[in-house]
XYZ file of C-alpha atoms in Angstrom:
296
model
C -8.245 8.654 39.875
C -4.594 8.459 38.920
C -3.190 10.339 35.962
C -3.140 8.721 32.552
C 0.195 7.691 31.052
C 0.588 7.774 27.250
C 3.076 5.304 25.846
C 4.375 4.320 22.455
C 4.846 0.587 21.954
C 7.566 -1.474 20.340
C 8.111 -5.142 19.570
C 8.897 -5.913 23.229
C 5.516 -4.815 24.623
C 3.226 -4.808 21.579
C 0.948 -7.321 23.332
C -0.313 -4.497 25.569
C -2.312 -3.251 22.614
C -4.481 -6.375 22.686
C -5.547 -6.112 26.332
C -8.425 -3.688 25.677
C -11.832 -5.190 24.761
C -12.862 -4.975 21.102
C -16.658 -4.452 21.017
C -16.659 -2.993 17.494
C -14.735 -5.878 15.896
C -11.719 -3.845 14.824
C -9.356 -6.806 15.097
C -11.302 -8.891 12.594
C -11.727 -5.881 10.337
C -7.947 -5.408 10.275
C -7.145 -9.037 9.593
C -5.344 -8.044 6.377
C -3.908 -4.782 7.707
C -0.279 -4.626 8.796
C 0.298 -2.195 11.651
C 3.830 -1.360 12.743
C 4.428 -1.861 16.480
C 6.178 1.530 16.755
C 3.108 3.259 15.270
C 0.930 1.929 18.095
C 0.248 3.991 21.228
C -1.734 3.292 24.380
C -3.109 5.290 27.290
C -2.611 3.578 30.653
C -4.319 4.242 33.969
C -3.001 2.263 36.944
C -1.185 0.042 34.470
C -4.385 -0.810 32.574
C -4.940 0.123 28.911
C -7.888 2.519 28.676
C -7.340 3.785 25.121
C -5.314 2.651 22.135
C -4.498 3.796 18.629
C -2.807 2.134 15.666
C -1.579 4.454 12.925
C -1.204 2.992 9.459
C 0.718 3.593 6.248
C 2.260 1.773 3.313
C 5.381 -0.369 3.709
C 7.627 2.367 2.321
C 6.050 5.318 4.140
C 8.160 7.176 6.687
C 5.045 8.496 8.465
C 1.491 7.156 8.835
C -1.210 7.968 6.304
C -4.032 7.768 8.852
C -5.192 6.383 12.191
C -7.499 3.477 11.432
C -7.794 1.702 14.807
C -8.889 3.755 17.789
C -10.518 2.335 20.912
C -11.512 3.996 24.174
C -12.816 2.330 27.344
C -16.154 3.528 28.708
C -15.719 6.686 30.742
C -12.195 7.293 29.449
C -12.976 9.821 26.726
C -10.432 12.315 28.061
C -7.704 9.652 28.032
C -8.602 8.860 24.425
C -8.475 12.552 23.561
C -5.046 12.902 25.158
C -3.826 9.893 23.187
C -4.808 11.725 19.994
C -3.556 15.162 21.058
C -0.139 13.869 22.125
C 0.527 11.781 19.032
C 3.389 12.925 16.786
C 1.168 12.402 13.730
C -1.913 14.561 13.227
C -3.630 12.693 10.410
C -7.145 11.617 9.523
C -9.007 9.180 11.769
C -11.067 6.334 10.283
C -13.596 4.589 12.511
C -15.013 1.425 10.947
C -18.271 0.290 12.519
C -20.550 -2.744 12.052
C -23.558 -2.139 9.833
C -26.595 -1.196 11.871
C -24.497 0.010 14.806
C -26.975 2.771 15.597
C -29.690 0.194 16.323
C -27.625 -1.803 18.846
C -27.362 0.033 22.214
C -24.011 -1.556 23.132
C -22.428 -0.826 19.751
C -23.820 2.691 19.692
C -22.461 3.424 23.178
C -19.008 2.122 22.209
C -19.031 4.215 19.027
C -20.175 7.371 20.834
C -17.341 6.991 23.346
C -14.855 7.112 20.464
C -16.656 10.033 18.801
C -16.567 12.034 22.025
C -12.841 11.389 22.497
C -12.108 12.426 18.917
C -14.143 15.626 19.168
C -12.588 16.471 22.531
C -9.182 16.188 20.847
C -10.271 18.668 18.174
C -11.235 16.263 15.409
C -14.243 17.090 13.222
C -16.457 14.643 11.357
C -15.856 14.967 7.617
C -18.106 12.255 6.196
C -19.861 8.964 6.825
C -19.177 6.257 4.251
C -20.408 2.808 3.236
C -17.845 0.022 2.822
C -18.488 -2.788 0.322
C -16.925 -6.146 -0.413
C -17.686 -8.118 -3.586
C -16.918 -11.850 -3.608
C -17.335 -14.372 -6.448
C -20.387 -15.966 -4.840
C -22.224 -12.705 -5.572
C -21.799 -13.343 -9.292
C -19.741 -11.305 -11.737
C -21.984 -8.591 -13.219
C -22.350 -8.703 -16.994
C -20.593 -5.995 -18.965
C -23.184 -3.617 -20.479
C -21.009 -3.152 -23.585
C -21.923 0.483 -24.120
C -18.459 2.013 -23.664
C -15.055 1.369 -25.180
C -12.291 1.057 -22.592
C -8.709 1.996 -23.348
C -5.440 2.010 -21.469
C -4.094 5.542 -21.246
C -0.431 6.092 -20.302
C -0.624 9.894 -20.125
C -1.294 11.177 -16.597
C -2.305 14.525 -18.072
C -5.423 12.904 -19.548
C -6.439 11.586 -16.124
C -5.589 14.886 -14.446
C -7.841 16.792 -16.844
C -10.622 14.215 -16.451
C -10.368 14.357 -12.653
C -10.606 18.157 -12.704
C -13.758 17.957 -14.805
C -15.279 15.171 -12.690
C -14.584 17.024 -9.438
C -16.079 20.247 -10.813
C -19.447 18.689 -9.942
C -18.796 16.088 -7.254
C -20.584 14.678 -4.217
C -17.367 13.304 -2.688
C -16.578 14.925 0.668
C -12.823 14.373 0.455
C -12.700 15.951 -2.996
C -14.838 18.875 -1.848
C -12.459 19.429 1.071
C -9.456 19.425 -1.265
C -11.216 21.869 -3.604
C -11.986 24.197 -0.703
C -8.347 24.126 0.411
C -6.590 24.270 -2.961
C -8.996 24.231 -5.891
C -9.651 21.637 -8.576
C -5.962 21.171 -9.326
C -5.300 20.075 -5.769
C -8.251 17.663 -5.760
C -7.110 16.071 -9.026
C -3.476 15.852 -7.912
C -4.411 14.231 -4.601
C -6.240 11.498 -6.510
C -3.273 10.915 -8.837
C -0.819 10.877 -5.941
C -2.873 8.285 -4.098
C -3.131 5.921 -7.042
C 0.571 6.223 -7.794
C 1.139 5.385 -4.108
C -0.896 2.176 -4.440
C 1.206 -0.901 -5.276
C -1.001 -1.834 -8.260
C 0.286 -1.330 -11.838
C -0.250 2.025 -13.523
C -1.226 0.098 -16.681
C -4.563 -0.861 -15.107
C -5.958 2.683 -15.308
C -8.512 3.060 -18.100
C -10.455 5.716 -19.942
C -13.959 5.045 -21.292
C -15.345 6.362 -24.586
C -18.807 6.500 -26.112
C -19.421 4.963 -29.565
C -19.097 8.512 -30.922
C -15.554 8.747 -29.548
C -16.260 11.119 -26.655
C -14.456 10.609 -23.344
C -17.256 9.657 -20.943
C -15.350 8.714 -17.818
C -12.446 6.927 -16.154
C -12.013 4.019 -13.799
C -9.003 2.960 -11.770
C -8.761 -0.646 -10.556
C -6.288 -0.730 -7.678
C -4.635 -2.693 -4.954
C -4.075 -0.874 -1.702
C -1.817 -2.604 0.854
C -4.833 -4.595 2.113
C -5.929 -5.949 -1.252
C -7.867 -5.266 -4.466
C -10.298 -2.367 -4.504
C -12.368 -0.100 -6.714
C -9.976 2.831 -6.705
C -11.969 5.418 -8.606
C -15.117 5.653 -10.708
C -15.908 8.949 -12.408
C -18.207 10.143 -15.172
C -17.540 13.482 -16.848
C -20.329 16.021 -16.190
C -21.443 16.176 -19.831
C -22.131 12.424 -19.894
C -24.048 12.023 -16.666
C -27.613 10.808 -16.655
C -26.920 7.720 -18.810
C -25.958 5.309 -16.029
C -22.333 5.120 -17.168
C -21.046 4.910 -13.571
C -22.464 1.385 -13.466
C -20.637 0.455 -16.673
C -17.384 1.780 -15.194
C -17.915 -0.129 -11.943
C -18.586 -3.369 -13.783
C -15.511 -2.975 -15.972
C -13.373 -2.130 -12.958
C -14.596 -5.291 -11.223
C -13.868 -7.435 -14.286
C -10.333 -6.064 -14.609
C -9.565 -6.877 -10.973
C -10.995 -10.386 -11.275
C -8.981 -10.963 -14.444
C -5.919 -9.966 -12.436
C -6.693 -12.661 -9.855
C -8.754 -10.803 -7.255
C -10.682 -13.135 -4.936
C -12.564 -10.201 -3.429
C -12.962 -6.520 -4.283
C -13.351 -3.800 -1.656
C -15.031 -0.476 -2.344
C -16.480 2.566 -0.587
C -18.672 5.583 -1.217
C -20.037 8.469 0.828
C -23.415 7.704 2.376
C -24.874 10.781 0.713
C -23.861 9.594 -2.757
C -27.120 7.771 -3.392
C -26.559 7.202 -7.146
C -23.238 5.422 -6.542
C -24.670 3.411 -3.659
C -27.409 2.211 -6.015
C -24.779 1.182 -8.577
C -22.893 -0.877 -5.996
C -26.108 -2.636 -4.983
C -26.986 -3.352 -8.626
C -23.496 -4.788 -9.269
C -23.745 -7.200 -6.332
C -21.650 -5.322 -3.769
C -23.094 -5.731 -0.250
C -22.425 -3.195 2.493
C -20.151 -4.849 5.062
C -19.271 -1.926 7.331
C -19.787 1.776 7.849
C -16.941 4.267 8.202
C -16.780 7.672 9.816
C -13.892 9.882 8.715
C -12.698 12.506 11.185
C -10.060 15.135 10.428
C -7.865 17.007 12.928
C -8.468 20.720 13.248
C -6.287 22.735 10.897
């Protein structure tokens, strides 16, 4: 077997990226994603593509935010690992998989090939997530009317709320940030992400009980691929009343009022209460996602 050759692509040979089969449907899943040709890399053996990766970031980013398209041919796990190890960007890896992939032998085999390559390269699984997509045919859920929603221009209010929300969280990314830098880091990472999104800051809202207590926050957002539920969070002292559903419904309404023709969302698979809220609000699961992180 000849040695593998790792190559970056550019506009002159970007078509090489498309020569590898796509059993997991990544191309359709990235229909709205814009990948830069110079952030694409391939592994070649005897001139044939045996692994590929497309790193992704916002239009103004100087470096990728993550790697969200990674494919490896059967039996080429080491080539896939070398593609990851040799990349100039060591960022998180997102693998989006069809729902029910574990029950389909062909899909499971394709997924396991990618998992093996990632682990061989030193990546660890952080969390498995559910991806949702609401569309108007699902019906717009009725507002419960239990909370008062207000625009809040002061980031300090959101920062404090995020610290309190993350003090008792199920979110794996937040827990990782807390482990590495405490509650301040987890809250700041959330704020930084939503300021990075191209959606208006004015969309962010706080939610109050009839007694005037801050119960939670929600952040409707647009990422570069479209409208999404950015953040839903209930303060610890107000949990147990189902307010996360109220926040989700309001967030959906705000996005629709702003012209959204679909709304994307995600939650960790272990966050059963939030998964139940998405189901109740008419959000079907459309894909599953596994998030891997490079070794520190």
